[in-house]
Amino acid sequence: MKSLFHLVLLITLCWSFTACSTLPKHILSENILKADEFYRLGYSFKQINQLEQALISYTLAHLKYLMVDHIDGIVLTQIALISMQLKMDVRFAYQDDLRELEKYVNLICPQFRDHVELLKAEAAMIQKNHSLVLELTENYTADERSIQLQLVGLRMLSLLSTGENCDSSYSELRENLRFLKRDYFKKKGQDGGIFSHLCYLMGYRDYILGRWQEAARHFESSLKLDKKAGDTVGIAQNLFYLGMVHMQLNDKKDARNFFLRARGIYRNIDDFEMLNKINQSLGAL
């Protein structure tokens, strides 16, 4: 996988310095539409934790975008491919790929710098390198609000993990949550992904700090949004933490119900690590 991804990235870099594609317009359009379709398919597979299928779909999208020199598509699929490497624990490969991607973005399309900074912070979080997460998020401010809020969320999680005060990050998320909620209900059908993510982050912070009622409220909000979006992984994650919250509240019946619902989803998506955690929690009831 490493050599294949490096080859694709090398082709991308070389192609970028050539003239735009001379393919007929109708072929250009067909390739872009097909690439977009593969990209959406990759995202759909990622939502249900089918990571190998997501990787294949993103790779096919990437190659189609390369054929027509579609810079935005090339970069976004590179980001998606590196993200898949991280999720699939292919950590030997991602660092070199990320450095090459950063060089490419700085040289060719600096408008994607926010996306690269977020990917770097996510990689550091997966590696549990909290000092690097804090370094990356301390002074960087993204132009895109959704990316900035994800960076703030990663900073809050790292502060929680290191036992430091995260009130400032939490307040920033809570303030933005009001606007996201307003926009979500004003623009019906709008993607609620970042809205759901903020609810989950705030719920997790309250859970870690032992604020069970507040945590339950945030996880329930995130769960509703994930159900509307069909985000299978998000649904399972919220069900699991609702089970953990109700276990802390000594509400064994509801805790068991949430754990069993989460277990059914994790079985379907073959997440054995989470299945083990749930089985341990069920055994403790």
CSV table of C-alpha atoms in Angstrom, one decimal:
chain,number,residue,atom,x,y,z
A,1,MET,CA,0.0,0.0,0.0
A,2,LYS,CA,2.8,2.4,0.9
A,3,SER,CA,4.6,2.0,-2.5
A,4,LEU,CA,1.3,2.3,-4.4
A,5,PHE,CA,0.3,5.5,-2.6
A,6,HIS,CA,3.7,7.0,-3.1
A,7,LEU,CA,3.5,6.2,-6.8
A,8,VAL,CA,0.1,7.9,-7.1
A,9,LEU,CA,1.4,10.9,-5.2
A,10,LEU,CA,4.5,11.2,-7.4
A,11,ILE,CA,2.3,11.0,-10.6
A,12,THR,CA,0.2,13.8,-9.0
A,13,LEU,CA,3.2,16.0,-8.4
A,14,CYS,CA,4.6,15.5,-11.8
A,15,TRP,CA,1.3,16.0,-13.6
A,16,SER,CA,0.7,19.3,-11.7
A,17,PHE,CA,3.6,21.0,-13.5
A,18,THR,CA,2.3,20.0,-16.9
A,19,ALA,CA,-0.2,21.8,-19.0
A,20,CYS,CA,-3.9,21.2,-18.4
A,21,SER,CA,-5.4,18.1,-19.9
A,22,THR,CA,-6.1,18.3,-23.6
A,23,LEU,CA,-8.9,15.7,-23.5
A,24,PRO,CA,-12.2,16.6,-25.2
A,25,LYS,CA,-14.6,18.5,-23.0
A,26,HIS,CA,-17.2,15.8,-22.9
A,27,ILE,CA,-14.6,13.3,-21.7
A,28,LEU,CA,-13.3,15.8,-19.1
A,29,SER,CA,-16.9,16.2,-17.8
A,30,GLU,CA,-17.5,12.4,-17.7
A,31,ASN,CA,-14.3,11.8,-15.8
A,32,ILE,CA,-15.1,14.5,-13.2
A,33,LEU,CA,-18.6,13.1,-12.7
A,34,LYS,CA,-17.2,9.6,-12.3
A,35,ALA,CA,-14.5,10.8,-9.9
A,36,ASP,CA,-17.2,12.6,-7.9
A,37,GLU,CA,-19.2,9.5,-7.8
A,38,PHE,CA,-16.3,7.4,-6.5
A,39,TYR,CA,-15.5,10.1,-3.9
A,40,ARG,CA,-19.1,10.0,-2.5
A,41,LEU,CA,-18.9,6.2,-2.5
A,42,GLY,CA,-15.7,6.4,-0.5
A,43,TYR,CA,-17.4,8.7,2.0
A,44,SER,CA,-20.4,6.4,2.3
A,45,PHE,CA,-18.2,3.3,2.9
A,46,LYS,CA,-16.3,5.3,5.6
A,47,GLN,CA,-19.6,6.2,7.3
A,48,ILE,CA,-20.3,2.5,7.8
A,49,ASN,CA,-16.6,1.6,8.7
A,50,GLN,CA,-16.0,-0.3,5.5
A,51,LEU,CA,-12.5,1.1,5.3
A,52,GLU,CA,-11.0,-1.1,2.6
A,53,GLN,CA,-13.9,-0.3,0.3
A,54,ALA,CA,-13.5,3.3,1.1
A,55,LEU,CA,-9.8,3.2,0.3
A,56,ILE,CA,-10.5,1.6,-3.0
A,57,SER,CA,-13.2,4.1,-3.9
A,58,TYR,CA,-11.0,7.1,-2.9
A,59,THR,CA,-8.1,5.7,-4.9
A,60,LEU,CA,-10.3,5.3,-8.0
A,61,ALA,CA,-11.6,8.9,-7.5
A,62,HIS,CA,-8.0,10.1,-7.2
A,63,LEU,CA,-6.9,8.5,-10.4
A,64,LYS,CA,-9.9,9.9,-12.3
A,65,TYR,CA,-9.1,13.4,-11.0
A,66,LEU,CA,-5.5,12.9,-12.1
A,67,MET,CA,-6.7,12.1,-15.6
A,68,VAL,CA,-8.3,15.6,-16.0
A,69,ASP,CA,-5.8,17.5,-13.8
A,70,HIS,CA,-8.6,18.4,-11.3
A,71,ILE,CA,-6.5,20.1,-8.6
A,72,ASP,CA,-9.3,20.3,-5.9
A,73,GLY,CA,-10.2,16.7,-6.4
A,74,ILE,CA,-6.6,15.5,-6.4
A,75,VAL,CA,-5.9,17.2,-3.1
A,76,LEU,CA,-9.2,16.1,-1.4
A,77,THR,CA,-8.7,12.5,-2.4
A,78,GLN,CA,-5.1,12.6,-1.2
A,79,ILE,CA,-6.3,13.9,2.2
A,80,ALA,CA,-9.0,11.1,2.3
A,81,LEU,CA,-6.4,8.4,1.4
A,82,ILE,CA,-4.0,9.6,4.2
A,83,SER,CA,-7.0,9.6,6.6
A,84,MET,CA,-7.8,6.0,5.6
A,85,GLN,CA,-4.2,5.0,6.3
A,86,LEU,CA,-4.5,6.4,9.8
A,87,LYS,CA,-7.9,4.8,10.4
A,88,MET,CA,-6.5,1.4,9.1
A,89,ASP,CA,-3.4,1.8,11.3
A,90,VAL,CA,-1.0,1.9,8.4
A,91,ARG,CA,1.1,4.4,10.3
A,92,PHE,CA,4.4,3.4,8.6
A,93,ALA,CA,3.1,5.1,5.4
A,94,TYR,CA,1.3,8.3,6.5
A,95,GLN,CA,4.1,10.5,7.7
A,96,ASP,CA,6.0,10.7,4.3
A,97,ASP,CA,2.7,11.0,2.4
A,98,LEU,CA,1.6,13.9,4.7
A,99,ARG,CA,4.9,15.7,4.2
A,100,GLU,CA,4.6,15.4,0.5
A,101,LEU,CA,1.0,16.5,0.5
A,102,GLU,CA,1.9,19.6,2.6
A,103,LYS,CA,4.6,20.6,0.1
A,104,TYR,CA,2.2,20.1,-2.8
A,105,VAL,CA,-0.5,22.2,-1.1
A,106,ASN,CA,1.9,25.0,-0.2
A,107,LEU,CA,3.2,25.2,-3.7
A,108,ILE,CA,0.1,24.6,-5.9
A,109,CYS,CA,-3.0,25.2,-3.9
A,110,PRO,CA,-2.6,27.0,-0.5
A,111,GLN,CA,-6.4,27.3,-0.1
A,112,PHE,CA,-6.2,23.7,1.2
A,113,ARG,CA,-3.8,24.5,4.0
A,114,ASP,CA,-6.6,24.4,6.6
A,115,HIS,CA,-7.4,20.8,5.6
A,116,VAL,CA,-3.7,19.8,5.9
A,117,GLU,CA,-3.3,21.3,9.4
A,118,LEU,CA,-6.4,19.5,10.5
A,119,LEU,CA,-5.1,16.2,9.1
A,120,LYS,CA,-1.7,16.8,10.9
A,121,ALA,CA,-3.6,17.4,14.2
A,122,GLU,CA,-5.8,14.3,13.7
A,123,ALA,CA,-2.7,12.2,13.0
A,124,ALA,CA,-1.0,13.5,16.2
A,125,MET,CA,-4.2,12.7,18.2
A,126,ILE,CA,-4.3,9.1,16.8
A,127,GLN,CA,-0.7,8.7,17.9
A,128,LYS,CA,-1.7,10.1,21.3
A,129,ASN,CA,1.0,12.8,20.8
A,130,HIS,CA,-0.9,15.4,22.8
A,131,SER,CA,2.0,17.8,23.1
A,132,LEU,CA,2.1,18.0,19.3
A,133,VAL,CA,-1.7,18.5,19.1
A,134,LEU,CA,-1.5,21.4,21.5
A,135,GLU,CA,1.5,22.8,19.5
A,136,LEU,CA,-0.4,22.6,16.2
A,137,THR,CA,-3.6,24.1,17.5
A,138,GLU,CA,-2.2,26.8,19.8
A,139,ASN,CA,-1.7,29.6,17.3
A,140,TYR,CA,-3.3,28.4,14.1
A,141,THR,CA,-6.7,29.8,13.1
A,142,ALA,CA,-8.4,28.2,10.2
A,143,ASP,CA,-10.4,30.3,7.7
A,144,GLU,CA,-13.1,27.6,7.4
A,145,ARG,CA,-15.3,27.5,10.5
A,146,SER,CA,-16.0,23.8,10.5
A,147,ILE,CA,-12.2,23.0,10.4
A,148,GLN,CA,-11.5,25.6,13.1
A,149,LEU,CA,-14.0,24.0,15.4
A,150,GLN,CA,-12.5,20.5,14.8
A,151,LEU,CA,-9.1,21.9,15.7
A,152,VAL,CA,-10.6,23.4,18.9
A,153,GLY,CA,-12.2,20.1,19.6
A,154,LEU,CA,-8.9,18.2,19.2
A,155,ARG,CA,-7.2,20.8,21.5
A,156,MET,CA,-9.9,20.2,24.1
A,157,LEU,CA,-9.5,16.4,24.0
A,158,SER,CA,-5.7,16.8,24.4
A,159,LEU,CA,-6.1,19.1,27.3
A,160,LEU,CA,-8.5,16.6,28.9
A,161,SER,CA,-6.0,13.8,28.3
A,162,THR,CA,-3.2,15.7,29.9
A,163,GLY,CA,-5.3,16.9,32.9
A,164,GLU,CA,-5.1,20.5,31.9
A,165,ASN,CA,-7.9,23.1,32.0
A,166,CYS,CA,-10.0,23.0,28.8
A,167,ASP,CA,-12.7,25.5,29.8
A,168,SER,CA,-11.6,28.0,27.1
A,169,SER,CA,-11.9,25.4,24.3
A,170,TYR,CA,-15.2,24.1,25.7
A,171,SER,CA,-16.6,27.7,25.8
A,172,GLU,CA,-15.6,28.3,22.2
A,173,LEU,CA,-17.4,25.1,21.2
A,174,ARG,CA,-20.5,25.9,23.2
A,175,GLU,CA,-20.7,29.4,21.8
A,176,ASN,CA,-20.5,28.0,18.2
A,177,LEU,CA,-23.0,25.3,19.0
A,178,ARG,CA,-25.8,27.9,19.2
A,179,PHE,CA,-25.0,29.2,15.7
A,180,LEU,CA,-24.7,25.7,14.2
A,181,LYS,CA,-28.0,24.7,15.7
A,182,ARG,CA,-29.7,27.8,14.3
A,183,ASP,CA,-28.2,27.3,10.9
A,184,TYR,CA,-29.1,23.6,10.9
A,185,PHE,CA,-32.8,24.1,11.5
A,186,LYS,CA,-32.9,27.2,9.3
A,187,LYS,CA,-31.4,25.4,6.3
A,188,LYS,CA,-33.3,22.1,6.3
A,189,GLY,CA,-31.4,19.3,4.8
A,190,GLN,CA,-28.0,20.9,5.6
A,191,ASP,CA,-25.3,18.4,6.5
A,192,GLY,CA,-25.3,18.2,10.3
A,193,GLY,CA,-21.9,16.5,10.6
A,194,ILE,CA,-20.0,19.3,12.4
A,195,PHE,CA,-23.1,20.0,14.5
A,196,SER,CA,-23.2,16.4,15.6
A,197,HIS,CA,-19.5,16.3,16.2
A,198,LEU,CA,-19.6,19.3,18.5
A,199,CYS,CA,-22.4,17.7,20.5
A,200,TYR,CA,-20.4,14.5,20.8
A,201,LEU,CA,-17.2,16.4,21.9
A,202,MET,CA,-19.1,18.4,24.6
A,203,GLY,CA,-20.8,15.2,25.8
A,204,TYR,CA,-17.4,13.5,26.0
A,205,ARG,CA,-15.9,16.4,28.0
A,206,ASP,CA,-18.9,16.3,30.4
A,207,TYR,CA,-18.6,12.5,30.7
A,208,ILE,CA,-14.9,12.7,31.6
A,209,LEU,CA,-15.6,15.4,34.2
A,210,GLY,CA,-18.5,13.3,35.7
A,211,ARG,CA,-21.3,15.6,34.6
A,212,TRP,CA,-23.6,12.7,33.7
A,213,GLN,CA,-26.8,14.6,32.9
A,214,GLU,CA,-25.1,17.1,30.7
A,215,ALA,CA,-23.2,14.4,29.0
A,216,ALA,CA,-26.4,12.4,28.3
A,217,ARG,CA,-28.1,15.4,26.8
A,218,HIS,CA,-25.2,16.1,24.4
A,219,PHE,CA,-24.8,12.4,23.4
A,220,GLU,CA,-28.6,12.2,22.7
A,221,SER,CA,-28.4,15.3,20.5
A,222,SER,CA,-25.5,13.9,18.6
A,223,LEU,CA,-27.3,10.5,18.2
A,224,LYS,CA,-30.4,12.1,16.7
A,225,LEU,CA,-28.2,14.0,14.2
A,226,ASP,CA,-26.2,10.9,13.3
A,227,LYS,CA,-29.4,8.9,12.7
A,228,LYS,CA,-30.7,11.6,10.3
A,229,ALA,CA,-27.3,11.5,8.5
A,230,GLY,CA,-27.1,7.7,8.4
A,231,ASP,CA,-23.7,7.9,10.2
A,232,THR,CA,-23.4,4.3,11.4
A,233,VAL,CA,-20.1,4.8,13.3
A,234,GLY,CA,-21.4,7.9,15.0
A,235,ILE,CA,-24.6,6.2,16.0
A,236,ALA,CA,-22.7,3.3,17.6
A,237,GLN,CA,-20.3,5.7,19.4
A,238,ASN,CA,-23.1,7.7,20.9
A,239,LEU,CA,-25.0,4.6,22.0
A,240,PHE,CA,-21.9,3.3,23.7
A,241,TYR,CA,-21.3,6.5,25.7
A,242,LEU,CA,-25.0,6.7,26.6
A,243,GLY,CA,-24.6,3.2,28.0
A,244,MET,CA,-21.5,4.4,30.0
A,245,VAL,CA,-23.4,7.4,31.3
A,246,HIS,CA,-26.4,5.4,32.4
A,247,MET,CA,-24.1,2.9,34.1
A,248,GLN,CA,-22.6,5.8,36.1
A,249,LEU,CA,-26.2,6.9,37.0
A,250,ASN,CA,-26.8,3.3,38.2
A,251,ASP,CA,-29.6,3.0,35.6
A,252,LYS,CA,-28.7,-0.6,34.7
A,253,LYS,CA,-31.7,-1.2,32.5
A,254,ASP,CA,-31.1,1.7,30.1
A,255,ALA,CA,-27.4,1.1,30.2
A,256,ARG,CA,-27.9,-2.5,29.1
A,257,ASN,CA,-30.2,-1.4,26.3
A,258,PHE,CA,-27.8,1.2,25.0
A,259,PHE,CA,-24.9,-1.3,25.1
A,260,LEU,CA,-26.9,-4.0,23.3
A,261,ARG,CA,-27.9,-1.6,20.6
A,262,ALA,CA,-24.3,-0.4,20.1
A,263,ARG,CA,-23.1,-4.0,20.1
A,264,GLY,CA,-25.4,-4.9,17.3
A,265,ILE,CA,-23.9,-2.1,15.1
A,266,TYR,CA,-20.3,-2.9,16.0
A,267,ARG,CA,-20.9,-6.5,15.1
A,268,ASN,CA,-22.1,-5.5,11.7
A,269,ILE,CA,-19.1,-3.3,11.1
A,270,ASP,CA,-16.6,-5.8,12.6
A,271,ASP,CA,-15.2,-3.4,15.2
A,272,PHE,CA,-13.8,-6.0,17.6
A,273,GLU,CA,-12.1,-3.5,19.9
A,274,MET,CA,-15.4,-1.8,20.7
A,275,LEU,CA,-17.2,-5.2,21.0
A,276,ASN,CA,-14.7,-6.1,23.7
A,277,LYS,CA,-15.2,-2.9,25.5
A,278,ILE,CA,-19.0,-3.3,25.4
A,279,ASN,CA,-18.8,-6.9,26.6
A,280,GLN,CA,-16.7,-5.8,29.5
A,281,SER,CA,-19.2,-3.1,30.4
A,282,LEU,CA,-22.1,-5.5,30.1
A,283,GLY,CA,-20.3,-7.9,32.4
A,284,ALA,CA,-19.9,-5.1,35.0
A,285,LEU,CA,-23.6,-4.4,35.2
